[in-house]
């Protein structure tokens, strides 16, 4: 077979995330054929496949989180490696970054998430134009927000690559990244737009083997766009993630292209809008929405869903952390079952909850809903809650299908059920209603409230 007719799979991608909603976010952003694996890892990605591994380390002690990263990297196996980090720099970032950088020639770091108003300027994360450490975004965290990306990374030696360099004509960015790595530092790149992230991803891939990437779903989307356009070359013609980029045309895609992703469609065992209707037209499975976030917007999100006819079951926090009083939810019977079979469960927020109790609450919440969840399609908000519920169901793998809105990723389980995961801090007040209506199109709008009609979910590859 000649070179011109050989079909070459894109490089394998191995991505690590510290919670499940983040893993799903990255899988959707990459837009490549692949899977979400609930760790630990057992095998490297197959050729042409992306695997996003949920390390489940957000609430672990730092040393344990670092150990999980080191163990996972044993399965990187020469492809493109990405570490997803929280756009607000939460979690065990310092410990995990040190472990992730060990053994790498260099780590290109780009924490910006422009679609969510999270940018980086002079090495400082800004939230809608305000420096992160001056906002209340860390109100539920035990400490203060770091003053810069470098400070958040602890012992990892970094150098800031300013926005002017990111936006300079090539090869300025590539040359600067290469120089920073050669000096023994890891570049922290400023970025304010998806175009900036595209430039960073392209330049990082051109650095060749031994380079790892670290960033948010925004960088994952840029990586997916770059890999989707890699020139088809003979595998023997070059090694490393950036080999196919060397012959790429110098002109970048237009700004419009950056907002209309080019990621390939991920094949799934069923259509994303299949809700398994029974003969009478009513979905054969109930829909269980589990809200595990303490974000203030969750109250308004639940209210819109209840106004549309969902049943709301708030569970007191103390009953979830006390094994002797943990409730068990049953939504299978007709008694008290909500119209359309939609039930939303949350933690009663009338009393303050200790941030240190997050994992215990998530475990208790998962225990409470486990019996009902076995026979339901699921909407799970908050990465910790999502992982604990799926652990209770012994689900170890998800196939990403699409995004209902930014960060709300719809996936399929091996037995064909739909699972939507969403970070707790994401979504407008109509988020849960939009998700529920995507899964159950017959769900009525809230009484007296105009609600936009259901829209086509975003394809895989949408920036998150």
Short mmCIF file of N, CA, C and O in Angstrom, two decimals, residues 28-147:
data_model
loop_
_atom_site.label_atom_id
_atom_site.label_comp_id
_atom_site.label_asym_id
_atom_site.label_seq_id
_atom_site.Cartn_x
_atom_site.Cartn_y
_atom_site.Cartn_z
N UNK A 28 -15.40 14.48 26.50
CA UNK A 28 -16.23 15.21 25.54
C UNK A 28 -15.43 16.25 24.79
O UNK A 28 -15.60 16.45 23.58
N UNK A 29 -14.55 16.95 25.48
CA UNK A 29 -13.76 18.00 24.86
C UNK A 29 -12.79 17.46 23.82
O UNK A 29 -12.61 18.05 22.75
N UNK A 30 -12.19 16.31 24.09
CA UNK A 30 -11.25 15.73 23.14
C UNK A 30 -11.92 15.41 21.82
O UNK A 30 -11.34 15.58 20.74
N UNK A 31 -13.16 14.92 21.89
CA UNK A 31 -13.89 14.62 20.67
C UNK A 31 -13.32 13.48 19.86
O UNK A 31 -13.55 13.38 18.66
N UNK A 32 -12.56 12.60 20.50
CA UNK A 32 -11.94 11.48 19.82
C UNK A 32 -12.61 10.18 20.26
O UNK A 32 -13.24 10.12 21.31
N UNK A 33 -12.47 9.16 19.44
CA UNK A 33 -13.01 7.86 19.83
C UNK A 33 -12.36 7.40 21.12
O UNK A 33 -11.14 7.37 21.23
N UNK A 34 -13.16 7.04 22.12
CA UNK A 34 -12.54 6.64 23.37
C UNK A 34 -13.51 6.28 24.46
O UNK A 34 -14.72 6.17 24.26
N UNK A 35 -12.95 6.11 25.66
CA UNK A 35 -13.70 5.65 26.82
C UNK A 35 -13.33 6.46 28.04
O UNK A 35 -12.26 7.05 28.12
N UNK A 36 -14.25 6.47 29.00
CA UNK A 36 -13.98 6.99 30.34
C UNK A 36 -13.85 5.78 31.24
O UNK A 36 -14.76 4.94 31.32
N UNK A 37 -12.71 5.66 31.90
CA UNK A 37 -12.45 4.51 32.76
C UNK A 37 -12.40 4.98 34.21
O UNK A 37 -11.69 5.94 34.54
N UNK A 38 -13.16 4.31 35.06
CA UNK A 38 -13.13 4.61 36.48
C UNK A 38 -11.99 3.81 37.07
O UNK A 38 -12.08 2.58 37.20
N UNK A 39 -10.90 4.50 37.42
CA UNK A 39 -9.63 3.89 37.78
C UNK A 39 -9.72 2.94 38.95
O UNK A 39 -10.74 2.85 39.61
N UNK A 40 -8.62 2.21 39.19
CA UNK A 40 -7.29 2.38 38.60
C UNK A 40 -7.19 1.80 37.18
O UNK A 40 -8.02 1.00 36.77
N UNK A 41 -6.14 2.24 36.48
CA UNK A 41 -5.92 1.77 35.12
C UNK A 41 -5.48 0.32 35.12
O UNK A 41 -4.83 -0.16 36.07
N UNK A 42 -5.83 -0.41 34.06
CA UNK A 42 -5.41 -1.80 33.92
C UNK A 42 -4.71 -2.06 32.59
O UNK A 42 -4.11 -3.11 32.40
N UNK A 43 -4.81 -1.10 31.66
CA UNK A 43 -4.18 -1.28 30.35
C UNK A 43 -4.05 0.08 29.68
O UNK A 43 -4.82 1.00 29.96
N UNK A 44 -3.07 0.24 28.78
CA UNK A 44 -2.92 1.50 28.05
C UNK A 44 -4.00 1.63 26.99
O UNK A 44 -4.67 0.65 26.63
N UNK A 45 -4.19 2.83 26.44
CA UNK A 45 -5.14 3.00 25.33
C UNK A 45 -4.73 2.17 24.12
O UNK A 45 -3.55 1.91 23.90
N UNK A 46 -5.72 1.76 23.35
CA UNK A 46 -5.44 1.07 22.09
C UNK A 46 -5.07 2.10 21.03
O UNK A 46 -5.33 3.29 21.18
N UNK A 47 -4.51 1.65 19.93
CA UNK A 47 -4.12 2.55 18.85
C UNK A 47 -5.33 3.36 18.38
O UNK A 47 -6.41 2.80 18.14
N UNK A 48 -5.15 4.67 18.25
CA UNK A 48 -6.20 5.54 17.77
C UNK A 48 -7.29 5.83 18.78
O UNK A 48 -8.30 6.44 18.44
N UNK A 49 -7.10 5.43 20.02
CA UNK A 49 -8.14 5.57 21.04
C UNK A 49 -7.72 6.58 22.10
O UNK A 49 -6.54 6.72 22.41
N UNK A 50 -8.69 7.29 22.66
CA UNK A 50 -8.44 8.11 23.83
C UNK A 50 -9.05 7.42 25.04
O UNK A 50 -10.18 6.92 24.97
N UNK A 51 -8.30 7.36 26.10
CA UNK A 51 -8.81 6.86 27.38
C UNK A 51 -8.64 7.96 28.40
O UNK A 51 -7.55 8.52 28.56
N UNK A 52 -9.74 8.31 29.05
CA UNK A 52 -9.69 9.30 30.13
C UNK A 52 -9.92 8.55 31.43
O UNK A 52 -10.96 7.92 31.63
N UNK A 53 -8.94 8.61 32.29
CA UNK A 53 -8.96 7.84 33.53
C UNK A 53 -9.34 8.74 34.70
O UNK A 53 -8.69 9.77 34.95
N UNK A 54 -10.41 8.38 35.39
CA UNK A 54 -10.76 9.07 36.63
C UNK A 54 -9.94 8.47 37.76
O UNK A 54 -10.17 7.34 38.19
N UNK A 55 -8.98 9.24 38.25
CA UNK A 55 -8.12 8.76 39.34
C UNK A 55 -8.84 8.79 40.69
O UNK A 55 -8.39 8.15 41.64
N UNK A 56 -9.91 9.58 40.79
CA UNK A 56 -10.69 9.68 42.04
C UNK A 56 -9.81 10.13 43.21
O UNK A 56 -9.85 9.57 44.30
N UNK A 57 -9.01 11.17 42.96
CA UNK A 57 -8.05 11.62 43.98
C UNK A 57 -8.39 12.97 44.60
O UNK A 57 -7.64 13.45 45.46
N UNK A 58 -9.49 13.59 44.19
CA UNK A 58 -9.78 14.95 44.65
C UNK A 58 -9.80 15.06 46.17
O UNK A 58 -9.34 16.04 46.75
N UNK A 59 -10.34 14.04 46.84
CA UNK A 59 -10.48 14.10 48.30
C UNK A 59 -9.46 13.25 49.05
O UNK A 59 -9.54 13.11 50.27
N UNK A 60 -8.48 12.69 48.33
CA UNK A 60 -7.48 11.86 48.99
C UNK A 60 -6.40 12.70 49.66
O UNK A 60 -6.19 13.86 49.29
N UNK A 61 -5.66 12.12 50.60
CA UNK A 61 -4.47 12.81 51.11
C UNK A 61 -3.48 13.04 49.98
O UNK A 61 -3.40 12.22 49.04
N UNK A 62 -2.72 14.13 50.02
CA UNK A 62 -1.81 14.45 48.91
C UNK A 62 -0.86 13.33 48.51
O UNK A 62 -0.64 13.08 47.33
N UNK A 63 -0.30 12.64 49.48
CA UNK A 63 0.65 11.56 49.16
C UNK A 63 -0.03 10.44 48.39
O UNK A 63 0.54 9.87 47.45
N UNK A 64 -1.26 10.11 48.77
CA UNK A 64 -1.99 9.05 48.07
C UNK A 64 -2.36 9.49 46.65
O UNK A 64 -2.34 8.68 45.72
N UNK A 65 -2.72 10.77 46.51
CA UNK A 65 -3.04 11.29 45.18
C UNK A 65 -1.83 11.22 44.26
O UNK A 65 -1.93 10.82 43.09
N UNK A 66 -0.67 11.58 44.79
CA UNK A 66 0.56 11.52 43.99
C UNK A 66 0.88 10.09 43.59
O UNK A 66 1.30 9.82 42.45
N UNK A 67 0.68 9.15 44.49
CA UNK A 67 0.94 7.74 44.19
C UNK A 67 0.03 7.25 43.07
O UNK A 67 0.45 6.48 42.20
N UNK A 68 -1.23 7.70 43.08
CA UNK A 68 -2.17 7.29 42.04
C UNK A 68 -1.74 7.81 40.67
O UNK A 68 -1.85 7.12 39.66
N UNK A 69 -1.22 9.03 40.62
CA UNK A 69 -0.73 9.59 39.36
C UNK A 69 0.47 8.80 38.86
O UNK A 69 0.55 8.44 37.67
N UNK A 70 1.40 8.51 39.74
CA UNK A 70 2.59 7.74 39.33
C UNK A 70 2.20 6.36 38.80
O UNK A 70 2.74 5.90 37.79
N UNK A 71 1.27 5.70 39.49
CA UNK A 71 0.85 4.37 39.05
C UNK A 71 0.17 4.43 37.68
O UNK A 71 0.39 3.57 36.82
N UNK A 72 -0.64 5.45 37.45
CA UNK A 72 -1.35 5.58 36.18
C UNK A 72 -0.39 5.83 35.02
O UNK A 72 -0.60 5.33 33.90
N UNK A 73 0.66 6.59 35.26
CA UNK A 73 1.59 6.94 34.19
C UNK A 73 2.32 5.72 33.62
O UNK A 73 2.86 5.78 32.51
N UNK A 74 2.31 4.63 34.35
CA UNK A 74 2.93 3.41 33.85
C UNK A 74 2.20 2.90 32.61
O UNK A 74 2.74 2.10 31.84
N UNK A 75 0.96 3.36 32.39
CA UNK A 75 0.16 2.92 31.25
C UNK A 75 0.12 3.96 30.14
O UNK A 75 -0.64 3.81 29.18
N UNK A 76 0.94 5.00 30.24
CA UNK A 76 0.93 6.04 29.21
C UNK A 76 1.38 5.49 27.86
O UNK A 76 0.85 5.87 26.82
N UNK A 77 2.40 4.64 27.84
CA UNK A 77 2.77 3.85 26.66
C UNK A 77 3.02 4.67 25.40
O UNK A 77 2.60 4.30 24.31
N UNK A 78 3.67 5.82 25.54
CA UNK A 78 4.19 6.52 24.37
C UNK A 78 3.25 7.41 23.60
O UNK A 78 3.65 8.03 22.63
N UNK A 79 1.98 7.52 23.98
CA UNK A 79 1.07 8.39 23.26
C UNK A 79 1.08 9.81 23.82
O UNK A 79 2.01 10.23 24.52
N UNK A 80 0.04 10.56 23.49
CA UNK A 80 -0.12 11.91 24.03
C UNK A 80 -0.69 11.79 25.45
O UNK A 80 -1.66 11.05 25.68
N UNK A 81 -0.08 12.49 26.39
CA UNK A 81 -0.50 12.40 27.79
C UNK A 81 -0.97 13.77 28.26
O UNK A 81 -0.30 14.78 28.05
N UNK A 82 -2.15 13.77 28.89
CA UNK A 82 -2.75 15.02 29.37
C UNK A 82 -3.20 14.83 30.81
O UNK A 82 -3.83 13.83 31.14
N UNK A 83 -2.89 15.79 31.66
CA UNK A 83 -3.41 15.80 33.02
C UNK A 83 -4.44 16.92 33.12
O UNK A 83 -4.12 18.09 32.95
N UNK A 84 -5.70 16.54 33.37
CA UNK A 84 -6.75 17.53 33.52
C UNK A 84 -6.68 18.11 34.94
O UNK A 84 -6.62 17.37 35.93
N UNK A 85 -6.68 19.43 35.04
CA UNK A 85 -6.69 20.06 36.35
C UNK A 85 -7.93 20.95 36.46
O UNK A 85 -8.53 21.34 35.47
N UNK A 86 -8.30 21.24 37.68
CA UNK A 86 -9.46 22.08 37.95
C UNK A 86 -9.14 23.52 37.52
O UNK A 86 -8.06 24.04 37.82
N UNK A 87 -10.08 24.16 36.83
CA UNK A 87 -9.83 25.52 36.34
C UNK A 87 -9.74 26.54 37.46
O UNK A 87 -9.26 27.65 37.25
N UNK A 88 -10.18 26.16 38.67
CA UNK A 88 -10.03 27.02 39.85
C UNK A 88 -8.89 26.55 40.74
O UNK A 88 -8.75 27.01 41.87
N UNK A 89 -8.09 25.62 40.21
CA UNK A 89 -6.87 25.14 40.87
C UNK A 89 -7.14 24.41 42.18
O UNK A 89 -6.29 24.37 43.07
N UNK A 90 -8.29 23.76 42.29
CA UNK A 90 -8.63 23.01 43.50
C UNK A 90 -8.10 21.59 43.41
O UNK A 90 -7.66 21.13 42.37
N UNK A 91 -8.18 20.88 44.54
CA UNK A 91 -7.73 19.50 44.59
C UNK A 91 -6.28 19.39 45.04
O UNK A 91 -5.69 20.35 45.56
N UNK A 92 -5.70 18.22 44.85
CA UNK A 92 -4.31 17.96 45.25
C UNK A 92 -3.34 18.36 44.14
O UNK A 92 -2.49 17.57 43.72
N UNK A 93 -3.49 19.57 43.66
CA UNK A 93 -2.76 19.99 42.47
C UNK A 93 -1.26 19.95 42.66
O UNK A 93 -0.52 19.45 41.79
N UNK A 94 -0.75 20.45 43.78
CA UNK A 94 0.70 20.49 43.97
C UNK A 94 1.30 19.09 43.99
O UNK A 94 2.28 18.80 43.28
N UNK A 95 0.73 18.21 44.78
CA UNK A 95 1.27 16.85 44.90
C UNK A 95 1.16 16.10 43.58
O UNK A 95 2.10 15.40 43.17
N UNK A 96 0.04 16.24 42.91
CA UNK A 96 -0.15 15.52 41.65
C UNK A 96 0.74 16.08 40.55
O UNK A 96 1.23 15.34 39.68
N UNK A 97 0.97 17.40 40.56
CA UNK A 97 1.82 18.01 39.54
C UNK A 97 3.26 17.52 39.66
O UNK A 97 3.92 17.26 38.64
N UNK A 98 3.76 17.41 40.88
CA UNK A 98 5.13 16.91 41.07
C UNK A 98 5.25 15.49 40.54
O UNK A 98 6.21 15.16 39.83
N UNK A 99 4.26 14.65 40.86
CA UNK A 99 4.29 13.26 40.38
C UNK A 99 4.18 13.21 38.86
O UNK A 99 4.85 12.41 38.20
N UNK A 100 3.36 14.07 38.31
CA UNK A 100 3.12 14.07 36.86
C UNK A 100 4.35 14.55 36.09
O UNK A 100 4.65 14.05 35.00
N UNK A 101 5.06 15.51 36.65
CA UNK A 101 6.24 16.05 35.98
C UNK A 101 7.44 15.11 36.04
O UNK A 101 8.34 15.18 35.20
N UNK A 102 7.44 14.22 37.03
CA UNK A 102 8.56 13.30 37.19
C UNK A 102 8.67 12.37 35.98
O UNK A 102 7.71 11.71 35.59
N UNK A 103 9.84 12.35 35.37
CA UNK A 103 10.06 11.48 34.22
C UNK A 103 9.72 12.13 32.89
O UNK A 103 10.01 11.55 31.83
N UNK A 104 9.09 13.30 32.92
CA UNK A 104 8.76 13.99 31.66
C UNK A 104 9.91 14.89 31.24
O UNK A 104 10.63 15.45 32.08
N UNK A 105 10.07 15.05 29.95
CA UNK A 105 11.04 16.03 29.45
C UNK A 105 10.58 17.44 29.79
O UNK A 105 11.39 18.34 30.07
N UNK A 106 9.28 17.63 29.79
CA UNK A 106 8.70 18.91 30.16
C UNK A 106 7.19 18.78 30.19
O UNK A 106 6.61 17.88 29.58
N UNK A 107 6.54 19.68 30.95
CA UNK A 107 5.08 19.72 31.03
C UNK A 107 4.62 21.11 30.59
O UNK A 107 5.03 22.12 31.19
N UNK A 108 3.82 21.17 29.54
CA UNK A 108 3.25 22.43 29.09
C UNK A 108 1.92 22.62 29.80
O UNK A 108 1.01 21.79 29.68
N UNK A 109 1.80 23.72 30.53
CA UNK A 109 0.68 23.95 31.44
C UNK A 109 -0.17 25.11 30.94
O UNK A 109 0.35 26.20 30.69
N UNK A 110 -1.48 24.88 30.78
CA UNK A 110 -2.40 25.92 30.30
C UNK A 110 -3.74 25.76 30.99
O UNK A 110 -4.62 25.05 30.50
N UNK A 111 -3.94 26.43 32.14
CA UNK A 111 -5.15 26.21 32.94
C UNK A 111 -6.36 27.04 32.52
O UNK A 111 -7.40 26.96 33.19
N UNK A 112 -6.29 27.81 31.46
CA UNK A 112 -7.41 28.67 31.08
C UNK A 112 -8.61 27.84 30.62
O UNK A 112 -8.47 26.77 30.03
N UNK A 113 -9.80 28.36 30.88
CA UNK A 113 -11.05 27.78 30.41
C UNK A 113 -11.94 28.93 29.94
O UNK A 113 -12.84 29.38 30.64
N UNK A 114 -11.67 29.46 28.75
CA UNK A 114 -12.33 30.69 28.30
C UNK A 114 -13.85 30.61 28.28
O UNK A 114 -14.52 31.59 28.60
N UNK A 115 -14.41 29.45 27.94
CA UNK A 115 -15.86 29.33 27.84
C UNK A 115 -16.55 29.57 29.18
O UNK A 115 -17.71 29.97 29.24
N UNK A 116 -15.81 29.38 30.27
CA UNK A 116 -16.36 29.61 31.61
C UNK A 116 -15.85 30.90 32.22
O UNK A 116 -16.02 31.14 33.43
N UNK A 117 -15.22 31.75 31.41
CA UNK A 117 -14.72 33.02 31.94
C UNK A 117 -13.48 32.90 32.79
O UNK A 117 -13.17 33.79 33.57
N UNK A 118 -12.74 31.81 32.62
CA UNK A 118 -11.54 31.57 33.44
C UNK A 118 -10.32 31.68 32.54
O UNK A 118 -10.09 30.84 31.66
N UNK A 119 -9.56 32.74 32.72
CA UNK A 119 -8.43 33.05 31.87
C UNK A 119 -7.15 33.11 32.70
O UNK A 119 -7.20 33.10 33.93
N UNK A 120 -6.02 33.16 32.01
CA UNK A 120 -4.73 33.25 32.70
C UNK A 120 -3.95 34.40 32.09
O UNK A 120 -3.73 34.46 30.88
N UNK A 121 -3.53 35.31 32.95
CA UNK A 121 -2.73 36.48 32.53
C UNK A 121 -1.59 36.66 33.51
O UNK A 121 -1.82 36.70 34.72
N UNK A 122 -0.38 36.71 32.99
CA UNK A 122 0.84 36.83 33.80
C UNK A 122 0.92 35.73 34.85
O UNK A 122 1.36 35.94 35.98
N UNK A 123 0.46 34.54 34.45
CA UNK A 123 0.55 33.38 35.33
C UNK A 123 -0.48 33.34 36.43
O UNK A 123 -0.39 32.49 37.33
N UNK A 124 -1.48 34.21 36.38
CA UNK A 124 -2.52 34.29 37.41
C UNK A 124 -3.86 33.92 36.80
O UNK A 124 -4.24 34.45 35.75
N UNK A 125 -4.59 33.01 37.44
CA UNK A 125 -5.94 32.66 36.98
C UNK A 125 -6.89 33.79 37.33
O UNK A 125 -6.90 34.30 38.47
N UNK A 126 -7.70 34.20 36.36
CA UNK A 126 -8.71 35.23 36.57
C UNK A 126 -10.09 34.64 36.31
O UNK A 126 -10.29 33.87 35.37
N UNK A 127 -11.03 34.99 37.16
CA UNK A 127 -12.41 34.53 37.04
C UNK A 127 -13.25 35.73 36.61
O UNK A 127 -13.46 36.66 37.39
N UNK A 128 -13.66 35.73 35.34
CA UNK A 128 -14.40 36.85 34.76
C UNK A 128 -13.67 38.17 35.00
O UNK A 128 -14.25 39.19 35.35
N UNK A 129 -12.35 38.13 34.80
CA UNK A 129 -11.53 39.33 34.88
C UNK A 129 -11.00 39.67 36.26
O UNK A 129 -10.23 40.62 36.41
N UNK A 130 -11.36 38.91 37.28
CA UNK A 130 -10.90 39.16 38.65
C UNK A 130 -9.97 38.05 39.09
O UNK A 130 -10.27 36.86 38.89
N UNK A 131 -8.84 38.42 39.69
CA UNK A 131 -7.86 37.42 40.12
C UNK A 131 -8.52 36.41 41.05
O UNK A 131 -9.24 36.78 41.99
N UNK A 132 -8.29 35.14 40.80
CA UNK A 132 -8.93 34.07 41.55
C UNK A 132 -8.80 34.24 43.06
O UNK A 132 -9.76 34.07 43.81
N UNK A 133 -7.60 34.59 43.52
CA UNK A 133 -7.37 34.64 44.96
C UNK A 133 -8.08 35.81 45.64
O UNK A 133 -8.10 35.89 46.87
N UNK A 134 -8.70 36.70 44.86
CA UNK A 134 -9.47 37.80 45.45
C UNK A 134 -10.97 37.55 45.37
O UNK A 134 -11.76 38.40 45.79
N UNK A 135 -11.38 36.38 44.84
CA UNK A 135 -12.80 36.04 44.75
C UNK A 135 -13.18 35.07 45.88
O UNK A 135 -12.32 34.65 46.67
N UNK A 136 -14.46 34.68 45.93
CA UNK A 136 -14.91 33.71 46.93
C UNK A 136 -15.05 32.31 46.34
O UNK A 136 -15.74 31.46 46.89
N UNK A 137 -14.38 32.07 45.21
CA UNK A 137 -14.53 30.78 44.52
C UNK A 137 -14.03 29.61 45.36
O UNK A 137 -14.44 28.46 45.12
N UNK A 138 -13.19 29.89 46.32
CA UNK A 138 -12.68 28.83 47.20
C UNK A 138 -13.42 28.80 48.54
O UNK A 138 -12.91 28.28 49.52
N UNK A 139 -14.63 29.30 48.57
CA UNK A 139 -15.35 29.41 49.86
C UNK A 139 -15.59 28.05 50.52
O UNK A 139 -15.70 27.97 51.75
N UNK A 140 -15.70 27.00 49.72
CA UNK A 140 -15.94 25.67 50.29
C UNK A 140 -14.66 24.88 50.50
O UNK A 140 -14.70 23.73 50.91
N UNK A 141 -13.50 25.52 50.23
CA UNK A 141 -12.22 24.83 50.39
C UNK A 141 -11.63 25.12 51.77
O UNK A 141 -11.91 26.16 52.37
N UNK A 142 -10.80 24.22 52.29
CA UNK A 142 -10.25 24.42 53.63
C UNK A 142 -9.20 25.52 53.73
O UNK A 142 -8.93 26.03 54.82
N UNK A 143 -8.59 25.93 52.62
CA UNK A 143 -7.57 26.97 52.65
C UNK A 143 -7.89 28.11 51.72
O UNK A 143 -9.00 28.23 51.20
N UNK A 144 -6.88 28.97 51.50
CA UNK A 144 -7.04 30.12 50.62
C UNK A 144 -6.62 29.76 49.20
O UNK A 144 -5.77 28.89 48.98
N UNK A 145 -7.21 30.44 48.23
CA UNK A 145 -6.85 30.20 46.83
C UNK A 145 -5.42 30.65 46.57
O UNK A 145 -4.97 31.67 47.11
N UNK A 146 -4.67 29.93 45.73
CA UNK A 146 -3.28 30.33 45.42
C UNK A 146 -3.25 31.62 44.62
O UNK A 146 -4.16 31.92 43.85
N UNK A 147 -2.18 32.37 44.80
CA UNK A 147 -2.07 33.68 44.15
C UNK A 147 -1.63 33.56 42.69
O UNK A 147 -1.72 34.53 41.94
#
